[in-house]
Short mmCIF file of N, CA and C in Angstrom, two decimals:
data_model
loop_
_atom_site.label_atom_id
_atom_site.label_comp_id
_atom_site.label_asym_id
_atom_site.label_seq_id
_atom_site.Cartn_x
_atom_site.Cartn_y
_atom_site.Cartn_z
N MET A 617 100.30 69.38 86.95
CA MET A 617 99.80 70.71 86.68
C MET A 617 100.99 71.65 86.44
N ASN A 618 101.21 71.98 85.18
CA ASN A 618 102.35 72.80 84.79
C ASN A 618 102.31 74.20 85.38
N TYR A 619 101.11 74.75 85.59
CA TYR A 619 100.99 76.09 86.14
C TYR A 619 101.55 76.15 87.55
N LEU A 620 101.28 75.15 88.34
CA LEU A 620 101.71 75.15 89.73
C LEU A 620 103.24 75.18 89.83
N LYS A 621 103.91 74.42 88.97
CA LYS A 621 105.36 74.40 88.97
C LYS A 621 105.91 75.81 88.72
N SER A 622 105.25 76.56 87.84
CA SER A 622 105.68 77.93 87.53
C SER A 622 105.60 78.84 88.75
N PHE A 623 104.66 78.54 89.64
CA PHE A 623 104.45 79.40 90.79
C PHE A 623 105.16 78.91 92.06
N LEU A 624 105.91 77.83 91.98
CA LEU A 624 106.60 77.30 93.17
C LEU A 624 107.49 78.33 93.87
N PRO A 625 108.31 79.11 93.13
CA PRO A 625 109.12 80.11 93.85
C PRO A 625 108.27 81.14 94.59
N TRP A 626 107.12 81.50 94.02
CA TRP A 626 106.25 82.47 94.66
C TRP A 626 105.62 81.87 95.92
N ILE A 627 105.20 80.63 95.83
CA ILE A 627 104.58 79.96 96.98
C ILE A 627 105.61 79.76 98.08
N ALA A 628 106.80 79.30 97.70
CA ALA A 628 107.87 79.11 98.69
C ALA A 628 108.24 80.44 99.34
N PHE A 629 108.32 81.49 98.54
CA PHE A 629 108.62 82.81 99.08
C PHE A 629 107.57 83.26 100.09
N ALA A 630 106.30 83.00 99.78
CA ALA A 630 105.23 83.38 100.70
C ALA A 630 105.41 82.71 102.05
N ILE A 631 105.88 81.48 102.04
CA ILE A 631 106.11 80.75 103.30
C ILE A 631 107.37 81.26 103.99
N VAL A 632 108.47 81.33 103.24
CA VAL A 632 109.77 81.73 103.81
C VAL A 632 109.72 83.15 104.35
N SER A 633 108.98 84.03 103.67
CA SER A 633 108.95 85.44 104.10
C SER A 633 108.30 85.61 105.47
N THR A 634 107.52 84.62 105.91
CA THR A 634 106.94 84.70 107.25
C THR A 634 107.93 84.23 108.31
N LEU A 635 109.01 83.58 107.87
CA LEU A 635 109.96 82.99 108.81
C LEU A 635 111.25 83.78 108.96
N THR A 636 111.53 84.66 108.03
CA THR A 636 112.81 85.37 108.05
C THR A 636 112.65 86.80 107.56
N GLU A 637 113.70 87.58 107.72
CA GLU A 637 113.72 88.98 107.29
C GLU A 637 113.59 89.07 105.77
N TRP A 638 112.99 90.14 105.29
CA TRP A 638 112.67 90.27 103.87
C TRP A 638 113.89 90.21 102.98
N ARG A 639 115.07 90.66 103.45
CA ARG A 639 116.27 90.60 102.61
C ARG A 639 116.63 89.16 102.28
N TRP A 640 116.56 88.29 103.28
CA TRP A 640 116.95 86.90 103.08
C TRP A 640 115.88 86.14 102.31
N SER A 641 114.63 86.46 102.57
CA SER A 641 113.58 85.79 101.81
C SER A 641 113.61 86.23 100.35
N ALA A 642 114.01 87.48 100.08
CA ALA A 642 114.16 87.93 98.69
C ALA A 642 115.27 87.15 97.99
N LEU A 643 116.38 86.95 98.68
CA LEU A 643 117.49 86.17 98.10
C LEU A 643 117.08 84.71 97.88
N ILE A 644 116.35 84.15 98.82
CA ILE A 644 115.87 82.77 98.67
C ILE A 644 114.90 82.69 97.49
N GLY A 645 114.00 83.66 97.39
CA GLY A 645 113.08 83.70 96.25
C GLY A 645 113.83 83.80 94.94
N LEU A 646 114.86 84.64 94.89
CA LEU A 646 115.66 84.79 93.68
C LEU A 646 116.37 83.49 93.33
N ALA A 647 116.96 82.85 94.33
CA ALA A 647 117.67 81.58 94.08
C ALA A 647 116.70 80.51 93.57
N LEU A 648 115.53 80.42 94.17
CA LEU A 648 114.53 79.44 93.73
C LEU A 648 114.04 79.74 92.32
N ALA A 649 113.73 81.02 92.06
CA ALA A 649 113.22 81.40 90.75
C ALA A 649 114.26 81.15 89.66
N ALA A 650 115.50 81.51 89.93
CA ALA A 650 116.57 81.28 88.95
C ALA A 650 116.79 79.79 88.73
N SER A 651 116.71 79.01 89.80
CA SER A 651 116.88 77.55 89.67
C SER A 651 115.79 76.93 88.82
N VAL A 652 114.55 77.33 89.07
CA VAL A 652 113.42 76.80 88.29
C VAL A 652 113.59 77.18 86.82
N LEU A 653 113.93 78.44 86.58
CA LEU A 653 114.10 78.90 85.19
C LEU A 653 115.21 78.12 84.49
N LEU A 654 116.34 77.97 85.15
CA LEU A 654 117.46 77.22 84.54
C LEU A 654 117.10 75.76 84.30
N LEU A 655 116.45 75.14 85.27
CA LEU A 655 116.05 73.74 85.10
C LEU A 655 115.07 73.57 83.94
N GLU A 656 114.12 74.46 83.85
CA GLU A 656 113.14 74.38 82.77
C GLU A 656 113.80 74.59 81.40
N ARG A 657 114.74 75.52 81.33
CA ARG A 657 115.45 75.73 80.06
C ARG A 657 116.30 74.52 79.71
N ARG A 658 116.95 73.93 80.70
CA ARG A 658 117.76 72.72 80.45
C ARG A 658 116.90 71.55 79.99
N CYS A 659 115.65 71.55 80.42
CA CYS A 659 114.72 70.50 79.99
C CYS A 659 114.15 70.78 78.61
N GLY A 660 114.57 71.89 78.01
CA GLY A 660 114.15 72.21 76.65
C GLY A 660 112.89 73.04 76.53
N LYS A 661 112.43 73.61 77.64
CA LYS A 661 111.22 74.44 77.57
C LYS A 661 111.50 75.72 76.78
N ALA A 662 110.56 76.09 75.93
CA ALA A 662 110.67 77.32 75.14
C ALA A 662 110.41 78.54 76.02
N TRP A 663 110.95 79.68 75.61
CA TRP A 663 110.79 80.90 76.39
C TRP A 663 109.33 81.29 76.55
N ASP A 664 108.49 81.00 75.54
CA ASP A 664 107.08 81.41 75.65
C ASP A 664 106.31 80.61 76.69
N THR A 665 106.90 79.54 77.20
CA THR A 665 106.27 78.78 78.28
C THR A 665 106.78 79.22 79.65
N LEU A 666 107.72 80.15 79.67
CA LEU A 666 108.40 80.52 80.91
C LEU A 666 108.15 81.98 81.33
N PHE A 667 107.02 82.51 80.95
CA PHE A 667 106.68 83.90 81.24
C PHE A 667 106.70 84.18 82.74
N ILE A 668 106.07 83.32 83.52
CA ILE A 668 106.00 83.51 84.97
C ILE A 668 107.37 83.32 85.60
N GLU A 669 108.15 82.37 85.10
CA GLU A 669 109.48 82.13 85.65
C GLU A 669 110.40 83.33 85.42
N VAL A 670 110.35 83.91 84.24
CA VAL A 670 111.16 85.10 83.95
C VAL A 670 110.70 86.27 84.82
N SER A 671 109.39 86.40 84.98
CA SER A 671 108.84 87.44 85.84
C SER A 671 109.32 87.26 87.28
N ALA A 672 109.37 86.02 87.75
CA ALA A 672 109.81 85.73 89.12
C ALA A 672 111.27 86.15 89.32
N VAL A 673 112.12 85.79 88.37
CA VAL A 673 113.53 86.17 88.48
C VAL A 673 113.65 87.70 88.52
N SER A 674 112.91 88.38 87.67
CA SER A 674 112.95 89.84 87.64
C SER A 674 112.48 90.43 88.97
N PHE A 675 111.33 89.94 89.45
CA PHE A 675 110.78 90.47 90.70
C PHE A 675 111.73 90.25 91.87
N PHE A 676 112.19 89.02 92.04
CA PHE A 676 113.03 88.73 93.19
C PHE A 676 114.40 89.40 93.10
N ALA A 677 114.91 89.62 91.90
CA ALA A 677 116.16 90.37 91.74
C ALA A 677 115.94 91.82 92.19
N LEU A 678 114.86 92.43 91.71
CA LEU A 678 114.55 93.80 92.11
C LEU A 678 114.29 93.90 93.61
N LEU A 679 113.55 92.93 94.14
CA LEU A 679 113.25 92.93 95.57
C LEU A 679 114.52 92.77 96.40
N ALA A 680 115.40 91.89 95.97
CA ALA A 680 116.66 91.69 96.71
C ALA A 680 117.50 92.97 96.70
N ILE A 681 117.60 93.61 95.54
CA ILE A 681 118.35 94.87 95.46
C ILE A 681 117.74 95.92 96.38
N TRP A 682 116.41 96.06 96.29
CA TRP A 682 115.70 97.05 97.11
C TRP A 682 115.87 96.74 98.59
N SER A 683 115.71 95.48 98.97
CA SER A 683 115.75 95.12 100.39
C SER A 683 117.13 95.34 101.00
N PHE A 684 118.19 95.17 100.22
CA PHE A 684 119.53 95.41 100.75
C PHE A 684 119.90 96.88 100.69
N ALA A 685 119.35 97.60 99.70
CA ALA A 685 119.63 99.03 99.59
C ALA A 685 118.90 99.83 100.67
N ASP A 686 117.74 99.37 101.06
CA ASP A 686 116.93 100.08 102.05
C ASP A 686 116.23 99.07 102.96
N PRO A 687 116.99 98.41 103.84
CA PRO A 687 116.42 97.33 104.66
C PRO A 687 115.30 97.76 105.60
N THR A 688 115.21 99.04 105.92
CA THR A 688 114.16 99.49 106.83
C THR A 688 112.99 100.14 106.08
N SER A 689 112.94 99.98 104.79
CA SER A 689 111.86 100.55 104.00
C SER A 689 110.50 100.08 104.52
N PRO A 690 109.53 101.00 104.58
CA PRO A 690 108.18 100.59 105.00
C PRO A 690 107.57 99.56 104.04
N ALA A 691 108.10 99.46 102.85
CA ALA A 691 107.58 98.49 101.87
C ALA A 691 107.75 97.06 102.34
N LYS A 692 108.70 96.84 103.24
CA LYS A 692 108.94 95.47 103.71
C LYS A 692 107.69 94.86 104.34
N ASP A 693 106.82 95.70 104.89
CA ASP A 693 105.60 95.21 105.50
C ASP A 693 104.54 94.82 104.48
N TYR A 694 104.75 95.21 103.23
CA TYR A 694 103.77 94.98 102.17
C TYR A 694 104.26 94.00 101.11
N VAL A 695 105.33 93.28 101.39
CA VAL A 695 105.93 92.40 100.39
C VAL A 695 104.94 91.33 99.92
N GLY A 696 104.14 90.81 100.82
CA GLY A 696 103.15 89.80 100.42
C GLY A 696 102.17 90.35 99.39
N ALA A 697 101.72 91.57 99.60
CA ALA A 697 100.82 92.21 98.64
C ALA A 697 101.56 92.54 97.35
N LEU A 698 102.80 92.97 97.47
CA LEU A 698 103.59 93.31 96.28
C LEU A 698 103.79 92.11 95.36
N THR A 699 103.94 90.92 95.95
CA THR A 699 104.12 89.74 95.09
C THR A 699 102.89 89.49 94.25
N ASP A 700 101.72 89.59 94.86
CA ASP A 700 100.48 89.40 94.09
C ASP A 700 100.28 90.50 93.07
N LEU A 701 100.59 91.73 93.44
CA LEU A 701 100.41 92.83 92.51
C LEU A 701 101.39 92.73 91.34
N TRP A 702 102.60 92.24 91.61
CA TRP A 702 103.56 92.01 90.51
C TRP A 702 103.03 90.92 89.58
N LEU A 703 102.50 89.85 90.16
CA LEU A 703 101.93 88.79 89.33
C LEU A 703 100.73 89.30 88.54
N ALA A 704 99.95 90.19 89.14
CA ALA A 704 98.83 90.81 88.41
C ALA A 704 99.36 91.62 87.24
N LEU A 705 100.37 92.42 87.49
CA LEU A 705 100.98 93.23 86.43
C LEU A 705 101.55 92.34 85.33
N THR A 706 102.20 91.26 85.72
CA THR A 706 102.74 90.31 84.74
C THR A 706 101.62 89.72 83.90
N SER A 707 100.54 89.29 84.57
CA SER A 707 99.42 88.66 83.86
C SER A 707 98.72 89.65 82.93
N TRP A 708 98.37 90.82 83.45
CA TRP A 708 97.73 91.84 82.61
C TRP A 708 98.66 92.25 81.48
N GLY A 709 99.95 92.39 81.78
CA GLY A 709 100.92 92.76 80.76
C GLY A 709 101.02 91.73 79.65
N SER A 710 100.96 90.46 80.02
CA SER A 710 101.04 89.40 79.00
C SER A 710 99.83 89.45 78.07
N ILE A 711 98.68 89.84 78.61
CA ILE A 711 97.48 90.01 77.77
C ILE A 711 97.66 91.24 76.87
N ALA A 712 98.18 92.32 77.45
CA ALA A 712 98.35 93.56 76.70
C ALA A 712 99.29 93.39 75.50
N VAL A 713 100.32 92.56 75.67
CA VAL A 713 101.26 92.33 74.56
C VAL A 713 100.83 91.15 73.69
N ARG A 714 99.59 90.71 73.91
CA ARG A 714 98.96 89.65 73.13
C ARG A 714 99.71 88.31 73.23
N ARG A 715 100.29 88.06 74.41
CA ARG A 715 100.97 86.82 74.72
C ARG A 715 100.52 86.34 76.11
N PRO A 716 99.23 86.00 76.26
CA PRO A 716 98.78 85.58 77.60
C PRO A 716 99.68 84.48 78.15
N PHE A 717 100.12 84.64 79.39
CA PHE A 717 101.12 83.73 79.92
C PHE A 717 100.68 82.27 79.90
N THR A 718 99.39 82.00 79.94
CA THR A 718 98.93 80.61 79.93
C THR A 718 99.05 79.98 78.55
N LEU A 719 99.13 80.79 77.52
CA LEU A 719 99.15 80.28 76.14
C LEU A 719 100.34 79.36 75.88
N GLY A 720 101.53 79.80 76.22
CA GLY A 720 102.72 78.98 75.98
C GLY A 720 102.67 77.65 76.71
N ILE A 721 102.17 77.68 77.93
CA ILE A 721 102.07 76.45 78.73
C ILE A 721 101.02 75.53 78.13
N ALA A 722 99.87 76.11 77.81
CA ALA A 722 98.75 75.30 77.28
C ALA A 722 99.10 74.67 75.93
N LYS A 723 99.90 75.36 75.12
CA LYS A 723 100.29 74.81 73.82
C LYS A 723 101.04 73.49 73.95
N THR A 724 101.71 73.31 75.07
CA THR A 724 102.47 72.07 75.28
C THR A 724 101.58 70.90 75.65
N MET A 725 100.29 71.18 75.91
CA MET A 725 99.38 70.14 76.39
C MET A 725 98.35 69.69 75.36
N VAL A 726 98.38 70.32 74.19
CA VAL A 726 97.40 69.98 73.16
C VAL A 726 98.09 69.77 71.82
N PRO A 727 97.41 69.09 70.89
CA PRO A 727 97.99 68.94 69.55
C PRO A 727 98.13 70.30 68.86
N PRO A 728 99.11 70.46 67.96
CA PRO A 728 99.35 71.73 67.28
C PRO A 728 98.13 72.28 66.54
N GLU A 729 97.29 71.39 65.98
CA GLU A 729 96.11 71.88 65.25
C GLU A 729 95.10 72.56 66.18
N ILE A 730 95.04 72.14 67.43
CA ILE A 730 94.16 72.80 68.41
C ILE A 730 94.81 74.09 68.88
N ALA A 731 96.11 74.05 69.14
CA ALA A 731 96.83 75.23 69.62
C ALA A 731 96.79 76.38 68.61
N ALA A 732 96.58 76.07 67.35
CA ALA A 732 96.58 77.10 66.30
C ALA A 732 95.22 77.78 66.12
N THR A 733 94.20 77.35 66.85
CA THR A 733 92.86 77.89 66.63
C THR A 733 92.63 79.19 67.41
N ALA A 734 91.70 79.98 66.91
CA ALA A 734 91.31 81.23 67.57
C ALA A 734 90.61 80.94 68.90
N VAL A 735 89.85 79.85 68.95
CA VAL A 735 89.16 79.48 70.19
C VAL A 735 90.17 79.18 71.28
N PHE A 736 91.22 78.44 70.95
CA PHE A 736 92.26 78.10 71.91
C PHE A 736 92.89 79.38 72.47
N ARG A 737 93.18 80.30 71.58
CA ARG A 737 93.78 81.57 72.00
C ARG A 737 92.82 82.34 72.92
N LYS A 738 91.54 82.39 72.54
CA LYS A 738 90.55 83.10 73.34
C LYS A 738 90.41 82.47 74.73
N VAL A 739 90.39 81.15 74.78
CA VAL A 739 90.31 80.44 76.06
C VAL A 739 91.48 80.86 76.95
N ASN A 740 92.66 80.97 76.37
CA ASN A 740 93.84 81.33 77.17
C ASN A 740 93.85 82.80 77.57
N VAL A 741 93.26 83.66 76.77
CA VAL A 741 93.11 85.05 77.18
C VAL A 741 92.18 85.12 78.40
N VAL A 742 91.08 84.39 78.34
CA VAL A 742 90.13 84.37 79.46
C VAL A 742 90.79 83.79 80.71
N ILE A 743 91.48 82.68 80.57
CA ILE A 743 92.14 82.06 81.72
C ILE A 743 93.18 83.01 82.32
N THR A 744 93.98 83.63 81.47
CA THR A 744 94.99 84.57 81.97
C THR A 744 94.33 85.76 82.66
N ALA A 745 93.22 86.22 82.12
CA ALA A 745 92.49 87.33 82.74
C ALA A 745 91.97 86.95 84.13
N VAL A 746 91.55 85.71 84.29
CA VAL A 746 91.10 85.27 85.61
C VAL A 746 92.27 85.25 86.59
N TRP A 747 93.43 84.74 86.14
CA TRP A 747 94.63 84.80 86.99
C TRP A 747 94.94 86.25 87.35
N ALA A 748 94.92 87.12 86.35
CA ALA A 748 95.25 88.53 86.59
C ALA A 748 94.27 89.18 87.58
N ALA A 749 92.99 88.93 87.39
CA ALA A 749 91.99 89.49 88.29
C ALA A 749 92.16 88.95 89.70
N SER A 750 92.43 87.68 89.81
CA SER A 750 92.61 87.07 91.12
C SER A 750 93.81 87.68 91.84
N PHE A 751 94.92 87.83 91.13
CA PHE A 751 96.11 88.44 91.74
C PHE A 751 95.86 89.90 92.10
N THR A 752 95.11 90.61 91.25
CA THR A 752 94.81 92.01 91.53
C THR A 752 93.98 92.14 92.80
N VAL A 753 92.91 91.37 92.90
CA VAL A 753 92.04 91.42 94.07
C VAL A 753 92.80 90.99 95.33
N ALA A 754 93.54 89.89 95.24
CA ALA A 754 94.30 89.40 96.40
C ALA A 754 95.34 90.42 96.83
N GLY A 755 96.07 90.98 95.88
CA GLY A 755 97.10 91.97 96.21
C GLY A 755 96.54 93.21 96.87
N MET A 756 95.44 93.71 96.34
CA MET A 756 94.83 94.91 96.92
C MET A 756 94.26 94.60 98.31
N ALA A 757 93.61 93.45 98.45
CA ALA A 757 93.05 93.07 99.75
C ALA A 757 94.16 92.86 100.77
N GLU A 758 95.26 92.23 100.35
CA GLU A 758 96.39 92.02 101.26
C GLU A 758 97.00 93.35 101.68
N ALA A 759 97.13 94.29 100.74
CA ALA A 759 97.68 95.60 101.08
C ALA A 759 96.81 96.29 102.13
N LEU A 760 95.50 96.21 101.96
CA LEU A 760 94.59 96.81 102.94
C LEU A 760 94.71 96.11 104.30
N LEU A 761 94.80 94.79 104.28
CA LEU A 761 94.95 94.06 105.54
C LEU A 761 96.29 94.39 106.21
N PHE A 762 97.36 94.42 105.42
CA PHE A 762 98.67 94.77 105.99
C PHE A 762 98.63 96.15 106.64
N HIS A 763 97.87 97.05 106.03
CA HIS A 763 97.80 98.41 106.55
C HIS A 763 96.91 98.51 107.78
N PHE A 764 95.71 97.93 107.71
CA PHE A 764 94.73 98.11 108.78
C PHE A 764 94.72 97.00 109.83
N ALA A 765 95.16 95.82 109.47
CA ALA A 765 95.16 94.69 110.42
C ALA A 765 96.37 93.78 110.16
N PRO A 766 97.58 94.30 110.38
CA PRO A 766 98.78 93.54 110.02
C PRO A 766 98.95 92.21 110.75
N HIS A 767 98.22 92.02 111.82
CA HIS A 767 98.34 90.77 112.57
C HIS A 767 97.23 89.77 112.24
N ALA A 768 96.46 90.06 111.23
CA ALA A 768 95.36 89.17 110.81
C ALA A 768 95.94 88.07 109.92
N THR A 769 96.78 87.25 110.52
CA THR A 769 97.52 86.23 109.79
C THR A 769 96.62 85.24 109.08
N VAL A 770 95.58 84.78 109.73
CA VAL A 770 94.68 83.80 109.12
C VAL A 770 94.03 84.40 107.87
N ALA A 771 93.58 85.63 107.96
CA ALA A 771 92.96 86.28 106.80
C ALA A 771 93.96 86.42 105.66
N LEU A 772 95.20 86.75 105.99
CA LEU A 772 96.24 86.89 104.96
C LEU A 772 96.51 85.55 104.28
N VAL A 773 96.57 84.50 105.06
CA VAL A 773 96.80 83.16 104.49
C VAL A 773 95.63 82.76 103.59
N VAL A 774 94.42 83.03 104.05
CA VAL A 774 93.23 82.71 103.25
C VAL A 774 93.27 83.46 101.92
N LEU A 775 93.61 84.75 101.97
CA LEU A 775 93.71 85.54 100.73
C LEU A 775 94.77 84.97 99.80
N LYS A 776 95.91 84.61 100.34
CA LYS A 776 97.01 84.07 99.52
C LYS A 776 96.58 82.75 98.88
N VAL A 777 95.94 81.89 99.65
CA VAL A 777 95.48 80.60 99.12
C VAL A 777 94.42 80.80 98.06
N LEU A 778 93.44 81.65 98.34
CA LEU A 778 92.38 81.91 97.36
C LEU A 778 92.93 82.56 96.09
N GLY A 779 93.97 83.39 96.25
CA GLY A 779 94.59 84.04 95.10
C GLY A 779 95.14 83.05 94.10
N PHE A 780 95.48 81.85 94.56
CA PHE A 780 95.95 80.79 93.67
C PHE A 780 94.87 79.75 93.40
N ALA A 781 94.09 79.42 94.41
CA ALA A 781 93.10 78.34 94.27
C ALA A 781 92.01 78.68 93.27
N VAL A 782 91.53 79.90 93.29
CA VAL A 782 90.45 80.29 92.38
C VAL A 782 90.89 80.17 90.92
N PRO A 783 92.02 80.77 90.53
CA PRO A 783 92.40 80.62 89.12
C PRO A 783 92.84 79.20 88.74
N ILE A 784 93.40 78.46 89.67
CA ILE A 784 93.75 77.05 89.37
C ILE A 784 92.48 76.28 89.04
N SER A 785 91.47 76.45 89.89
CA SER A 785 90.19 75.76 89.67
C SER A 785 89.58 76.17 88.33
N PHE A 786 89.60 77.46 88.04
CA PHE A 786 89.06 77.96 86.79
C PHE A 786 89.84 77.40 85.60
N THR A 787 91.16 77.36 85.73
CA THR A 787 92.02 76.85 84.66
C THR A 787 91.71 75.39 84.34
N ILE A 788 91.36 74.64 85.34
CA ILE A 788 91.01 73.22 85.14
C ILE A 788 89.63 73.10 84.51
N ARG A 789 88.68 73.87 85.00
CA ARG A 789 87.29 73.70 84.58
C ARG A 789 86.92 74.38 83.26
N TYR A 790 87.41 75.58 83.04
CA TYR A 790 86.96 76.36 81.89
C TYR A 790 87.21 75.67 80.54
N PRO A 791 88.37 75.12 80.28
CA PRO A 791 88.56 74.41 79.00
C PRO A 791 87.57 73.26 78.81
N ARG A 792 87.23 72.58 79.89
CA ARG A 792 86.24 71.50 79.81
C ARG A 792 84.88 72.04 79.40
N VAL A 793 84.51 73.17 79.95
CA VAL A 793 83.22 73.80 79.61
C VAL A 793 83.22 74.19 78.13
N VAL A 794 84.30 74.78 77.67
CA VAL A 794 84.38 75.20 76.26
C VAL A 794 84.31 73.98 75.34
N ARG A 795 85.01 72.91 75.69
CA ARG A 795 84.96 71.67 74.89
C ARG A 795 83.55 71.10 74.85
N ALA A 796 82.90 71.07 76.00
CA ALA A 796 81.54 70.53 76.08
C ALA A 796 80.58 71.35 75.20
N ARG A 797 80.70 72.67 75.25
CA ARG A 797 79.85 73.52 74.42
C ARG A 797 80.12 73.28 72.93
N ALA A 798 81.39 73.14 72.59
CA ALA A 798 81.75 72.90 71.18
C ALA A 798 81.19 71.57 70.70
N GLN A 799 81.22 70.56 71.56
CA GLN A 799 80.68 69.24 71.18
C GLN A 799 79.16 69.29 71.02
N GLN A 800 78.50 70.12 71.80
CA GLN A 800 77.03 70.23 71.70
C GLN A 800 76.61 70.90 70.40
N THR A 801 77.42 71.84 69.92
CA THR A 801 77.07 72.56 68.69
C THR A 801 77.58 71.84 67.45
N ALA A 802 78.43 70.84 67.63
CA ALA A 802 78.99 70.13 66.47
C ALA A 802 78.04 69.06 65.95
#
């Protein structure tokens, strides 16, 4: 699953940030994100398949700068929500610039004649929108939990898992549904 590899720095950061101070977890996130991006580029991946990886490097670089510039910032308590909200912004932004982040990845998994179709593009807009909506809802819910119930660790973990599990499941199933519908009408 190519999507999961793209999110490894984010998932690792979510775990590491519970174990250490936000400055160090930001640096670890940056190191992981930069490593993934460099490895993917060395493997010949095109930039349009690395939207999330580039976003991760940007986010963790900004977070690292912020965390060292203001280590006692109240924002440190909301970093978990900020990661999801950044991913939401990245996802919505990729749709807004007409480059849904899933498109580049999905193009590597299908023949060029399928990747060139309007249906393929529409499927990827829908899939990216589901990722964006999931990150938006998870980020907002996490921010509320961090504010009103900061020790509700189980609820936070559930939100983080659902924030990824729902769009992963949709990403797997939705193309199958579209294919099945197309075969029925053909």
